[in-house]
Coordinates of N, CA and C in Angstrom, one line a residue:
M29 N 0.8 -1.2 0.0 CA 0.0 0.0 0.0 C 0.9 1.2 0.0
R30 N 0.6 2.2 -0.8 CA 1.3 3.4 -0.9 C 0.9 4.3 0.3
K31 N 1.9 4.8 1.0 CA 1.7 5.7 2.1 C 1.0 7.0 1.6
M32 N 0.0 7.3 2.3 CA -0.7 8.6 2.0 C 0.0 9.8 2.6
K33 N 0.3 10.7 1.9 CA 1.0 11.9 2.4 C 0.1 13.1 2.5
R34 N -1.1 12.9 2.1 CA -2.1 14.0 2.1 C -3.0 14.0 3.3
I35 N -2.4 14.1 4.5 CA -3.1 14.1 5.7 C -2.9 15.5 6.3
Y36 N -4.0 16.2 6.6 CA -3.9 17.6 7.1 C -4.6 17.7 8.4
L37 N -3.9 18.3 9.4 CA -4.6 18.6 10.7 C -5.3 20.0 10.5
V38 N -6.5 20.0 11.0 CA -7.3 21.2 10.9 C -7.9 21.5 12.3
K39 N -8.3 22.7 12.5 CA -8.9 23.0 13.9 C -10.3 22.5 14.0
K40 N -11.1 22.5 12.9 CA -12.5 22.1 13.1 C -13.0 21.5 11.7
L41 N -13.9 20.5 11.8 CA -14.5 20.0 10.6 C -15.9 20.5 10.6
P42 N -16.5 20.6 9.4 CA -17.9 21.0 9.3 C -18.9 20.0 9.6
L43 N -18.6 18.9 10.3 CA -19.5 17.8 10.5 C -20.1 17.7 11.9
G44 N -19.6 18.4 12.8 CA -20.0 18.4 14.1 C -18.9 17.9 15.0
K45 N -19.1 18.0 16.3 CA -18.0 17.8 17.2 C -17.7 16.3 17.5
N46 N -18.6 15.4 17.1 CA -18.3 14.0 17.3 C -17.5 13.4 16.2
Y47 N -17.2 14.1 15.1 CA -16.4 13.6 14.0 C -15.0 14.2 14.1
Y48 N -14.0 13.4 13.9 CA -12.6 13.9 14.0 C -11.8 13.8 12.7
A49 N -12.4 13.2 11.7 CA -11.7 13.1 10.4 C -12.6 12.8 9.3
I50 N -12.2 13.2 8.1 CA -13.0 13.0 6.9 C -12.0 12.9 5.7
C51 N -12.4 12.0 4.8 CA -11.6 11.9 3.6 C -12.3 12.5 2.4
L52 N -11.7 13.5 1.8 CA -12.3 14.2 0.7 C -11.4 14.2 -0.5
F53 N -11.8 13.5 -1.6 CA -11.0 13.5 -2.8 C -9.5 13.0 -2.6
G54 N -9.4 12.0 -1.7 CA -8.0 11.5 -1.4 C -7.3 12.3 -0.3
F55 N -7.8 13.3 0.2 CA -7.2 14.1 1.2 C -7.9 13.8 2.6
V56 N -7.1 13.5 3.6 CA -7.7 13.3 4.9 C -7.5 14.5 5.8
L57 N -8.6 15.0 6.3 CA -8.6 16.2 7.2 C -8.9 15.7 8.5
S58 N -8.2 16.0 9.5 CA -8.4 15.5 10.9 C -8.1 16.6 11.9
V59 N -8.9 16.6 13.0 CA -8.7 17.6 14.1 C -7.6 17.1 15.0
R60 N -7.1 15.9 14.9 CA -6.0 15.4 15.7 C -5.3 14.3 15.0
P61 N -4.1 13.9 15.5 CA -3.4 12.8 14.8 C -4.2 11.6 14.9
L62 N -4.2 10.7 13.9 CA -5.0 9.5 13.8 C -4.2 8.3 14.2
S63 N -4.9 7.4 14.9 CA -4.3 6.1 15.1 C -4.2 5.3 13.8
A64 N -3.5 4.2 13.8 CA -3.3 3.4 12.6 C -4.7 2.9 12.1
T65 N -5.5 2.5 13.1 CA -6.9 2.0 12.7 C -7.7 3.1 12.2
E66 N -7.7 4.3 12.8 CA -8.5 5.4 12.3 C -8.0 5.8 10.9
L67 N -6.7 5.9 10.7 CA -6.2 6.2 9.4 C -6.6 5.2 8.3
N68 N -6.5 3.9 8.7 CA -6.9 2.9 7.8 C -8.4 3.0 7.4
H69 N -9.3 3.4 8.3 CA -10.7 3.7 8.0 C -10.8 4.7 6.9
E70 N -10.0 5.8 7.1 CA -10.1 6.9 6.1 C -9.4 6.5 4.7
L71 N -8.4 5.6 4.8 CA -7.8 5.2 3.5 C -8.7 4.2 2.8
I72 N -9.6 3.5 3.5 CA -10.6 2.7 2.9 C -11.5 3.6 2.1
H73 N -11.9 4.7 2.7 CA -12.8 5.6 2.0 C -12.1 6.2 0.8
A74 N -10.8 6.5 0.9 CA -10.1 7.0 -0.2 C -10.1 6.0 -1.4
A75 N -10.0 4.7 -1.1 CA -10.0 3.7 -2.2 C -11.4 3.6 -2.8
Q76 N -12.5 3.7 -1.9 CA -13.9 3.7 -2.4 C -14.1 4.9 -3.3
Q77 N -13.6 6.1 -2.9 CA -13.9 7.3 -3.7 C -13.1 7.2 -5.0
K78 N -11.9 6.8 -5.0 CA -11.1 6.7 -6.2 C -11.8 5.7 -7.2
E79 N -12.2 4.6 -6.8 CA -12.8 3.6 -7.7 C -14.2 4.1 -8.3
L80 N -14.8 5.0 -7.6 CA -16.1 5.5 -8.1 C -15.9 6.9 -8.7
L81 N -14.6 7.3 -8.9 CA -14.3 8.5 -9.6 C -14.8 9.8 -8.8
Y82 N -14.7 9.7 -7.5 CA -15.0 10.8 -6.6 C -16.4 11.3 -6.6
I83 N -16.8 12.1 -7.5 CA -18.1 12.8 -7.5 C -19.2 11.7 -7.4
P84 N -19.3 10.7 -8.2 CA -20.3 9.6 -8.0 C -20.3 9.0 -6.6
F85 N -19.1 8.9 -6.0 CA -19.1 8.4 -4.6 C -19.9 9.3 -3.7
F86 N -19.6 10.6 -3.8 CA -20.3 11.5 -2.8 C -21.8 11.6 -3.1
L87 N -22.2 11.5 -4.4 CA -23.6 11.5 -4.7 C -24.3 10.2 -4.1
W88 N -23.6 9.1 -4.3 CA -24.2 7.8 -3.8 C -24.3 7.9 -2.3
Y89 N -23.2 8.3 -1.7 CA -23.1 8.4 -0.2 C -24.3 9.3 0.3
G90 N -24.5 10.4 -0.3 CA -25.5 11.3 0.2 C -26.9 10.8 0.0
I91 N -27.1 10.2 -1.2 CA -28.5 9.7 -1.5 C -28.8 8.5 -0.6
E92 N -27.7 7.6 -0.4 CA -28.0 6.5 0.5 C -28.2 6.9 1.9
W93 N -27.5 7.9 2.4 CA -27.7 8.4 3.7 C -29.1 9.0 3.9
L94 N -29.6 9.7 2.9 CA -30.9 10.3 2.9 C -32.0 9.2 3.0
F95 N -31.9 8.2 2.1 CA -32.8 7.1 2.1 C -32.8 6.4 3.5
L96 N -31.6 6.1 4.0 CA -31.5 5.4 5.3 C -32.1 6.3 6.4
F97 N -31.9 7.6 6.3 CA -32.4 8.5 7.4 C -33.9 8.5 7.3
L98 N -34.5 8.5 6.1 CA -36.0 8.4 6.0 C -36.5 7.1 6.5
K99 N -35.7 6.0 6.3 CA -36.1 4.7 6.8 C -36.0 4.6 8.3
Y100 N -34.9 5.1 8.9 CA -34.7 4.9 10.4 C -35.1 6.1 11.2
R101 N -35.2 7.3 10.6 CA -35.5 8.5 11.3 C -34.5 8.8 12.4
N102 N -33.2 8.4 12.1 CA -32.2 8.5 13.1 C -30.9 8.8 12.3
W103 N -30.3 10.0 12.5 CA -29.1 10.4 11.8 C -28.0 9.4 12.0
E104 N -27.6 9.1 13.2 CA -26.5 8.2 13.5 C -26.7 6.8 12.9
K105 N -27.9 6.2 13.1 CA -28.2 4.9 12.6 C -28.1 4.9 11.1
A106 N -28.6 5.9 10.4 CA -28.4 6.0 9.0 C -27.0 6.0 8.6
Y107 N -26.2 6.8 9.3 CA -24.7 6.9 9.0 C -24.1 5.5 9.1
F108 N -24.3 4.8 10.2 CA -23.7 3.5 10.4 C -24.2 2.4 9.4
H109 N -25.3 2.6 8.7 CA -25.8 1.7 7.8 C -25.4 2.0 6.3
I110 N -24.7 3.1 6.1 CA -24.2 3.4 4.7 C -23.2 2.3 4.4
R111 N -23.4 1.7 3.2 CA -22.5 0.6 2.8 C -21.0 1.0 2.9
F112 N -20.7 2.2 2.5 CA -19.3 2.6 2.6 C -18.7 2.6 4.0
E113 N -19.5 3.1 4.9 CA -19.1 3.1 6.3 C -19.1 1.7 6.9
Q114 N -20.0 0.8 6.5 CA -19.9 -0.5 7.0 C -18.7 -1.2 6.5
E115 N -18.3 -1.0 5.3 CA -17.0 -1.6 4.8 C -15.8 -1.1 5.6
A116 N -15.8 0.2 5.8 CA -14.7 0.9 6.5 C -14.6 0.5 8.0
Y117 N -15.7 0.5 8.6 CA -15.7 0.0 10.1 C -15.4 -1.4 10.2
H118 N -15.9 -2.3 9.3 CA -15.7 -3.7 9.4 C -14.3 -4.1 9.2
H119 N -13.5 -3.3 8.4 CA -12.2 -3.7 8.1 C -11.1 -2.7 8.6
Q120 N -11.5 -1.7 9.4 CA -10.5 -0.7 9.8 C -9.4 -1.3 10.6
A121 N -9.6 -2.4 11.4 CA -8.5 -2.9 12.2 C -7.6 -3.8 11.4
D122 N -7.9 -4.2 10.2 CA -7.1 -5.0 9.4 C -6.2 -4.1 8.6
L123 N -5.0 -3.8 9.1 CA -4.1 -2.8 8.4 C -3.6 -3.3 7.1
D124 N -3.8 -4.6 6.7 CA -3.4 -5.1 5.4 C -4.6 -5.2 4.5
Y125 N -5.8 -4.7 4.9 CA -7.0 -4.9 4.1 C -6.9 -4.3 2.7
L126 N -6.3 -3.1 2.6 CA -6.2 -2.5 1.3 C -5.3 -3.2 0.3
K127 N -4.4 -4.0 0.9 CA -3.5 -4.8 0.0 C -4.3 -5.9 -0.7
H128 N -5.3 -6.5 -0.1 CA -6.1 -7.6 -0.7 C -7.5 -7.2 -1.0
R129 N -7.9 -6.0 -0.8 CA -9.3 -5.6 -1.0 C -9.7 -5.7 -2.5
K130 N -10.8 -6.3 -2.7 CA -11.4 -6.4 -4.0 C -12.1 -5.1 -4.3
H131 N -12.1 -4.7 -5.6 CA -12.9 -3.5 -6.0 C -14.3 -3.7 -5.7
F132 N -15.0 -2.6 -5.4 CA -16.4 -2.6 -5.2 C -16.9 -3.5 -4.0
R133 N -16.0 -3.7 -3.0 CA -16.3 -4.6 -1.9 C -17.5 -4.1 -1.1
Y134 N -17.9 -2.9 -1.1 CA -19.0 -2.4 -0.4 C -20.3 -2.9 -0.9
H135 N -20.3 -3.6 -2.0 CA -21.6 -4.2 -2.5 C -22.0 -5.4 -1.6
S136 N -21.0 -6.0 -1.0 CA -21.2 -7.2 -0.2 C -22.0 -6.8 1.1
S137 N -22.7 -7.7 1.6 CA -23.4 -7.3 2.9 C -22.4 -7.4 4.0
M138 N -22.4 -6.4 4.9 CA -21.5 -6.3 6.0 C -22.4 -6.4 7.3
T139 N -21.7 -6.6 8.3 CA -22.3 -6.7 9.6 C -22.9 -5.4 10.0
S140 N -24.2 -5.3 10.4 CA -24.8 -4.1 10.7 C -24.5 -3.7 12.2
R141 N -24.5 -2.5 12.5 CA -24.3 -2.0 13.8 C -25.7 -1.7 14.4

């Protein structure tokens, strides 16, 4: 796996105080240094974004979150059921995951939270 050099510490993210990092177009923005597991989570998102050519990823993510929010009527539950988040959370502790990850892995059913 190529080491990501595009990690930037910022004072605040526009997502709310419970979120400490976000991956946007291959760049990781974080309010604090990330653990290896947290960084791996964001790198999984970077791989997802790249294979969907970035803009379609964000459209899919937003539409899926909206559908799940309408289904569950709960912001956090919708977030944890987004297929991209399920893949990232399910594999974040496997620091070698990106070495053997198959493309479009988020289509598989993951363990729900």
